[in-house]
Tab-separated table of C-alpha atoms and ligand atoms in Angstrom:
chain	number	residue	atom	x	y	z
A	5	MET	CA	107.585	77.649	111.149
A	6	ALA	CA	106.013	75.008	108.922
A	7	SER	CA	108.234	71.970	108.538
A	8	ARG	CA	108.685	70.613	105.011
A	9	PRO	CA	106.240	72.916	103.186
A	10	PRO	CA	105.381	71.831	99.621
A	11	LEU	CA	107.281	73.609	96.848
A	12	LYS	CA	105.595	76.620	95.235
A	13	MET	CA	105.776	77.663	91.602
A	14	VAL	CA	107.527	80.861	90.552
A	15	GLY	CA	106.606	81.049	86.886
A	16	ASP	CA	107.570	77.613	85.580
A	17	LEU	CA	109.979	76.893	88.444
A	18	PRO	CA	109.180	74.808	91.539
A	19	LEU	CA	110.854	76.546	94.448
A	20	ILE	CA	111.220	76.208	98.219
A	21	ALA	CA	108.012	77.770	99.554
A	22	TYR	CA	109.704	80.438	101.706
A	23	PHE	CA	111.849	81.528	98.759
A	24	ALA	CA	108.787	81.737	96.507
A	25	ASP	CA	106.968	83.886	99.092
A	26	ASN	CA	109.847	86.377	98.967
A	27	TRP	CA	110.026	86.373	95.169
A	28	GLU	CA	109.110	90.015	94.559
A	29	ASN	CA	112.170	91.157	96.508
A	30	VAL	CA	114.423	88.782	94.560
A	31	GLU	CA	113.062	89.847	91.205
A	32	ASN	CA	113.654	93.504	92.055
A	33	PHE	CA	117.146	92.990	93.464
A	34	GLN	CA	119.583	95.638	92.243
A	35	ALA	CA	122.900	94.075	91.323
A	36	GLU	CA	125.668	96.665	91.044
A	37	GLU	CA	128.630	96.904	88.727
A	38	GLY	CA	131.400	94.640	89.969
A	39	ASP	CA	129.115	92.286	91.890
A	40	LEU	CA	130.179	88.690	91.396
A	41	LEU	CA	127.689	85.828	91.279
A	42	ILE	CA	128.310	82.120	91.796
A	43	ASP	CA	125.447	80.218	90.218
A	44	THR	CA	124.838	76.471	90.164
A	45	TYR	CA	122.104	73.905	90.071
A	46	PRO	CA	121.905	72.797	93.755
A	47	LYS	CA	124.545	70.369	95.057
A	48	SER	CA	127.044	71.090	92.298
A	49	GLY	CA	129.853	72.651	94.328
A	50	THR	CA	128.486	76.084	95.312
A	51	THR	CA	129.932	76.083	98.823
A	52	TRP	CA	133.319	74.872	97.622
A	53	MET	CA	133.457	77.574	94.938
A	54	SER	CA	132.218	80.206	97.416
A	55	GLU	CA	135.068	79.391	99.807
A	56	ILE	CA	137.595	79.501	96.952
A	57	VAL	CA	136.401	82.829	95.560
A	58	ASP	CA	136.210	84.441	99.004
A	59	LEU	CA	139.812	83.378	99.642
A	60	VAL	CA	141.002	84.531	96.214
A	61	LEU	CA	139.407	87.937	96.800
A	62	HIS	CA	141.192	88.130	100.171
A	63	ASP	CA	144.604	87.014	98.878
A	64	GLY	CA	144.305	83.594	100.524
A	65	GLU	CA	144.129	85.113	104.001
A	66	ASN	CA	142.521	82.418	106.198
A	67	LYS	CA	141.794	84.914	108.940
A	68	THR	CA	139.469	86.847	106.647
A	69	SER	CA	137.626	83.700	105.699
A	70	GLN	CA	137.096	82.986	109.408
A	71	ARG	CA	135.208	86.265	109.790
A	72	GLY	CA	131.861	84.506	109.455
A	73	ALA	CA	130.016	81.444	108.207
A	74	ILE	CA	130.119	80.913	104.465
A	75	PHE	CA	126.427	81.878	104.122
A	76	GLU	CA	127.236	85.239	105.777
A	77	ARG	CA	130.347	85.917	103.710
A	78	VAL	CA	128.614	84.846	100.490
A	79	PRO	CA	124.886	85.589	100.881
A	80	PHE	CA	122.396	83.327	99.159
A	81	LEU	CA	120.425	85.665	96.878
A	82	GLU	CA	116.972	84.056	97.007
A	83	PHE	CA	117.204	82.718	100.571
A	84	ALA	CA	114.275	83.401	102.886
A	85	MET	CA	113.029	81.698	106.031
A	86	PRO	CA	110.852	82.899	108.905
A	87	ASP	CA	112.743	84.802	111.630
A	88	MET	CA	115.974	84.936	109.621
A	89	PRO	CA	117.403	87.744	107.507
A	90	THR	CA	116.814	87.106	103.817
A	91	GLY	CA	119.661	86.945	101.326
A	92	ILE	CA	118.500	90.253	99.871
A	93	GLU	CA	118.535	91.922	103.311
A	94	LYS	CA	122.105	90.733	103.869
A	95	LEU	CA	123.194	91.910	100.434
A	96	ASN	CA	121.559	95.294	100.821
A	97	LYS	CA	123.679	95.851	103.933
A	98	MET	CA	126.919	95.086	102.060
A	99	LYS	CA	128.863	97.627	100.058
A	100	PRO	CA	129.323	96.655	96.378
A	101	PRO	CA	131.168	94.924	94.868
A	102	ARG	CA	129.563	91.929	96.581
A	103	LEU	CA	130.064	88.205	96.225
A	104	MET	CA	126.865	86.156	96.302
A	105	LYS	CA	125.461	82.773	95.373
A	106	SER	CA	122.273	81.658	93.685
A	107	HIS	CA	120.715	78.540	92.196
A	108	LEU	CA	118.361	80.445	89.906
A	109	PRO	CA	118.219	79.427	86.244
A	110	VAL	CA	119.205	81.913	83.522
A	111	HIS	CA	115.648	83.043	82.785
A	112	LEU	CA	114.819	83.873	86.417
A	113	LEU	CA	117.965	85.755	87.410
A	114	PRO	CA	117.084	89.356	88.269
A	115	GLU	CA	117.487	91.579	85.185
A	116	SER	CA	119.985	93.818	86.976
A	117	PHE	CA	122.716	91.134	86.692
A	118	TRP	CA	122.557	91.393	82.915
A	119	GLU	CA	122.107	95.183	82.872
A	120	LYS	CA	125.214	95.660	85.039
A	121	ASN	CA	127.245	93.007	83.187
A	122	CYS	CA	128.078	91.226	86.418
A	123	LYS	CA	130.598	88.419	86.250
A	124	ILE	CA	129.126	84.954	86.829
A	125	ILE	CA	130.961	81.790	87.812
A	126	TYR	CA	128.840	78.763	86.986
A	127	VAL	CA	129.672	75.316	88.376
A	128	ALA	CA	128.121	72.163	86.930
A	129	ARG	CA	128.348	68.576	88.181
A	130	ASN	CA	127.334	65.251	86.699
A	131	PRO	CA	123.620	64.760	87.353
A	132	LYS	CA	123.872	61.323	88.953
A	133	ASP	CA	126.044	62.651	91.781
A	134	VAL	CA	123.899	65.814	91.941
A	135	LEU	CA	120.814	63.657	92.373
A	136	VAL	CA	122.369	61.589	95.179
A	137	SER	CA	123.664	64.676	96.978
A	138	PHE	CA	120.303	66.436	96.530
A	139	TYR	CA	118.409	63.428	97.886
A	140	HIS	CA	120.460	63.427	101.100
A	141	PHE	CA	120.151	67.207	101.343
A	142	TYR	CA	116.354	66.958	101.088
A	143	ARG	CA	116.454	64.401	103.920
A	144	MET	CA	118.493	66.590	106.251
A	145	ALA	CA	117.106	70.082	105.488
A	146	ILE	CA	113.459	70.572	106.481
A	147	ILE	CA	113.083	73.543	104.165
A	148	HIS	CA	112.389	70.859	101.504
A	149	PRO	CA	109.372	68.585	101.172
A	150	ASP	CA	109.867	64.960	102.166
A	151	PRO	CA	111.931	63.359	99.368
A	152	GLY	CA	110.242	59.945	99.691
A	153	THR	CA	112.359	56.949	98.708
A	154	PHE	CA	115.453	57.349	96.549
A	155	ASP	CA	113.501	55.843	93.650
A	156	GLU	CA	110.663	58.331	94.096
A	157	PHE	CA	113.139	61.207	94.285
A	158	LEU	CA	114.918	59.998	91.153
A	159	HIS	CA	111.646	60.148	89.229
A	160	GLN	CA	110.878	63.636	90.576
A	161	PHE	CA	114.351	64.750	89.473
A	162	ILE	CA	113.817	63.352	85.969
A	163	LYS	CA	110.426	65.068	85.755
A	164	GLY	CA	111.993	68.330	86.916
A	165	THR	CA	109.618	68.673	89.863
A	166	VAL	CA	112.315	68.967	92.552
A	167	SER	CA	113.301	72.358	93.931
A	168	TYR	CA	114.876	74.521	91.152
A	169	GLY	CA	113.258	72.381	88.486
A	170	PRO	CA	114.899	70.587	85.555
A	171	TRP	CA	118.636	70.005	85.919
A	172	ALA	CA	119.284	69.739	82.161
A	173	ASP	CA	117.735	73.110	81.250
A	174	HIS	CA	119.733	74.760	84.033
A	175	VAL	CA	123.143	73.523	82.889
A	176	LYS	CA	122.377	73.896	79.164
A	177	ASP	CA	120.987	77.425	79.405
A	178	PHE	CA	124.112	78.779	81.133
A	179	TRP	CA	126.284	76.795	78.694
A	180	LYS	CA	124.512	78.397	75.702
A	181	ILE	CA	125.151	81.973	76.835
A	182	ARG	CA	128.591	81.500	78.410
A	183	HIS	CA	130.544	83.323	75.681
A	184	GLN	CA	128.066	86.050	74.887
A	185	ARG	CA	127.751	86.887	78.623
A	186	ASP	CA	131.339	86.306	79.767
A	187	ILE	CA	130.459	83.464	82.141
A	188	LEU	CA	133.195	81.283	83.632
A	189	TYR	CA	131.736	77.785	83.275
A	190	LEU	CA	133.468	75.217	85.472
A	191	PHE	CA	132.916	71.581	86.418
A	192	TYR	CA	132.957	69.990	89.860
A	193	GLU	CA	134.802	66.956	88.464
A	194	ASP	CA	137.570	69.229	87.087
A	195	MET	CA	137.884	70.824	90.521
A	196	LEU	CA	138.394	67.361	91.994
A	197	GLU	CA	140.886	66.396	89.300
A	198	ASP	CA	143.118	69.456	89.557
A	199	PRO	CA	141.925	71.962	92.166
A	200	LYS	CA	144.842	74.373	91.708
A	201	ARG	CA	144.281	74.557	87.940
A	202	GLU	CA	140.636	75.507	88.570
A	203	ILE	CA	141.618	78.027	91.284
A	204	ARG	CA	143.930	79.654	88.727
A	205	LYS	CA	141.040	79.870	86.226
A	206	VAL	CA	138.985	81.691	88.872
A	207	MET	CA	141.880	84.063	89.598
A	208	LYS	CA	142.329	84.879	85.917
A	209	TYR	CA	138.592	85.457	85.456
A	210	ILE	CA	138.361	87.913	88.330
A	211	GLY	CA	141.682	89.539	87.574
A	212	LYS	CA	143.665	88.376	90.615
A	213	ASP	CA	147.291	87.493	90.192
A	214	LEU	CA	148.441	85.573	93.259
A	215	PRO	CA	151.757	83.769	93.751
A	216	GLU	CA	151.929	79.977	93.742
A	217	ASP	CA	152.354	79.698	97.525
A	218	VAL	CA	149.047	81.551	97.969
A	219	VAL	CA	147.361	79.275	95.416
A	220	GLU	CA	148.675	76.333	97.439
A	221	LYS	CA	147.324	77.900	100.629
A	222	ILE	CA	143.896	78.426	99.066
A	223	HIS	CA	143.914	74.825	97.883
A	224	GLN	CA	144.842	73.516	101.336
A	225	HIS	CA	142.122	75.592	102.955
A	226	THR	CA	139.451	74.336	100.532
A	227	THR	CA	140.083	70.590	100.493
A	228	PHE	CA	137.044	68.538	101.449
A	229	LYS	CA	138.640	67.635	104.781
A	230	ALA	CA	139.623	71.208	105.644
A	231	MET	CA	136.138	72.491	104.857
A	232	LYS	CA	134.436	69.624	106.687
A	233	ASP	CA	136.485	70.480	109.797
A	234	ASN	CA	135.882	74.222	109.443
A	235	PRO	CA	132.756	75.441	111.316
A	236	MET	CA	132.789	78.546	109.089
A	237	ALA	CA	132.390	76.347	106.005
A	238	ASN	CA	130.502	73.224	107.115
A	239	TYR	CA	127.117	74.742	108.047
A	240	SER	CA	127.415	73.382	111.613
A	241	THR	CA	126.320	76.779	112.943
A	242	ILE	CA	122.824	76.234	111.465
A	243	PRO	CA	120.493	74.791	114.147
A	244	SER	CA	119.901	71.056	113.796
A	245	SER	CA	116.154	71.746	113.781
A	246	ILE	CA	116.714	73.229	110.288
A	247	MET	CA	119.595	71.116	108.966
A	248	ASP	CA	120.036	67.834	110.797
A	249	GLN	CA	123.598	66.790	110.078
A	250	THR	CA	123.099	63.548	112.024
A	251	ILE	CA	120.775	62.479	109.166
A	252	SER	CA	123.351	63.477	106.538
A	253	PRO	CA	126.284	65.885	106.885
A	254	PHE	CA	126.291	68.966	104.631
A	255	LEU	CA	129.799	68.046	103.498
A	256	ARG	CA	128.820	64.445	102.892
A	257	LYS	CA	131.225	62.613	100.550
A	258	GLY	CA	132.831	65.289	98.381
A	259	THR	CA	133.702	62.941	95.568
A	260	TRP	CA	132.525	61.697	92.177
A	261	GLY	CA	130.868	58.373	91.462
A	262	ASP	CA	129.021	57.986	94.763
A	263	TRP	CA	125.924	57.448	92.559
A	264	MET	CA	127.239	53.930	91.897
A	265	SER	CA	126.412	52.918	95.458
A	266	HIS	CA	122.853	54.295	95.168
A	267	PHE	CA	121.534	53.414	91.687
A	268	THR	CA	120.096	49.987	90.839
A	269	VAL	CA	120.630	48.606	87.324
A	270	ALA	CA	117.025	49.520	86.463
A	271	GLN	CA	117.525	53.081	87.737
A	272	ILE	CA	120.709	53.458	85.678
A	273	GLU	CA	118.751	52.465	82.588
A	274	VAL	CA	115.966	54.967	83.255
A	275	PHE	CA	118.432	57.727	84.091
A	276	ASP	CA	120.675	57.108	81.078
A	277	GLU	CA	117.647	57.289	78.811
A	278	PHE	CA	116.676	60.627	80.399
A	279	TYR	CA	120.238	61.945	80.055
A	280	LYS	CA	120.525	60.886	76.411
A	281	LYS	CA	117.247	62.546	75.507
A	282	GLU	CA	117.890	65.771	77.412
A	283	MET	CA	121.462	66.189	76.208
A	284	SER	CA	120.860	65.330	72.533
A	285	ASP	CA	120.675	69.011	71.550
A	286	THR	CA	123.914	70.227	73.176
A	287	ASP	CA	127.680	69.711	72.964
A	288	LEU	CA	127.884	69.974	76.773
A	289	THR	CA	129.091	66.701	78.259
A	290	PHE	CA	129.691	65.381	81.760
A	291	CYS	CA	132.154	63.052	83.350
A	292	PHE	CA	130.486	60.324	85.451
B	194	PPS	S1	124.098	73.686	97.999
B	194	PPS	O1	123.341	73.351	99.232
B	194	PPS	O2	123.279	73.463	96.806
B	194	PPS	O3	124.687	75.008	98.031
B	194	PPS	O4	125.263	72.570	97.962
B	194	PPS	P1	126.644	72.694	97.158
B	194	PPS	O5	127.616	73.393	97.990
B	194	PPS	O6	126.387	73.192	95.776
B	194	PPS	O7	127.057	71.183	96.992
B	194	PPS	C1	127.324	70.353	98.076
B	194	PPS	C2	128.177	69.218	97.568
B	194	PPS	O8	129.511	69.706	97.359
B	194	PPS	C3	130.405	68.941	98.159
B	194	PPS	N1	131.564	69.748	98.604
B	194	PPS	C4	132.830	69.461	98.282
B	194	PPS	N2	133.361	68.484	97.524
B	194	PPS	C5	134.719	68.431	97.417
B	194	PPS	N3	135.557	69.296	98.028
B	194	PPS	C6	135.066	70.307	98.794
B	194	PPS	N4	135.897	71.147	99.386
B	194	PPS	C7	133.651	70.412	98.943
B	194	PPS	N5	132.832	71.253	99.618
B	194	PPS	C8	131.566	70.834	99.393
B	194	PPS	C9	129.543	68.479	99.322
B	194	PPS	O9	130.145	67.443	100.043
B	194	PPS	C10	128.276	68.077	98.573
B	194	PPS	O10	128.427	66.889	97.800
B	194	PPS	P2	128.116	65.428	98.356
B	194	PPS	O11	128.192	64.534	97.142
B	194	PPS	O12	126.753	65.443	98.954
B	194	PPS	O13	129.196	65.122	99.341
């Protein structure tokens, strides 16, 4: 298996090479009525939301959530790597309704999601913390090209040449269609501020009415510490030759504002300029 292959374009989107090579299967994926999709720009809280939704669907039963690693319970739609089952292969073996995750932008999601009116939970996170998290993820996961220095990665992120392309288009495009497509649009920072409130929003959206003690249980099972200690949630079952958690753990900091310990004053200036320009045509705002 080639280590750190360069990204490949799928239409206008730079993508992990192995994912791009499997694109035809992704494009033709048949979503079914009732399938539930968690979509995010990378490093915005996908794994956290996946664990929450899986628990909500199973009435907060921890035992059920221990039935397999998070990437088995919630397959990653566009995932592909040599000698591993693809996300599509996993999904095709599951009986609908299925829970799955993706990082694809609105315009590249397989048509079937729209045709079948599938519910979508979208999670967004402030881009400075996304960038920091993404940088460390690039360092530890050899599926990505070498990120270079933090400064080099920051400029790639601003240019939209990192995997999954421009952050701003991703978050704005889902924001624009959230009402017309019945999308639950949530924020990572809100999940940190009041996790139980956000769990309740998820429950309401998917039509699950669970008692408060179960909500509390779900919250306890999905704290950063609980997930970091849980081999079924912390990606520790992935070989270190693919994800080297000694370089950077998958569950790294789990907080907001870590960007402050990474950005120089000059980088803040460049990034704020980028943010102002990109977000001038939307009422979507982020908490830094
Ligand atoms: S991925 O690879 O794109 O699917 O990554 P994703 O899961 O979207 O994002 C990873 C970041 O989410 C943090 N995380 C959490 N934060 C708080 N609480 C919980 N329970 C939690 N679970 C995951 C994870 O630590 C990554 O953020 P950073 O800033 O790198 O710590």
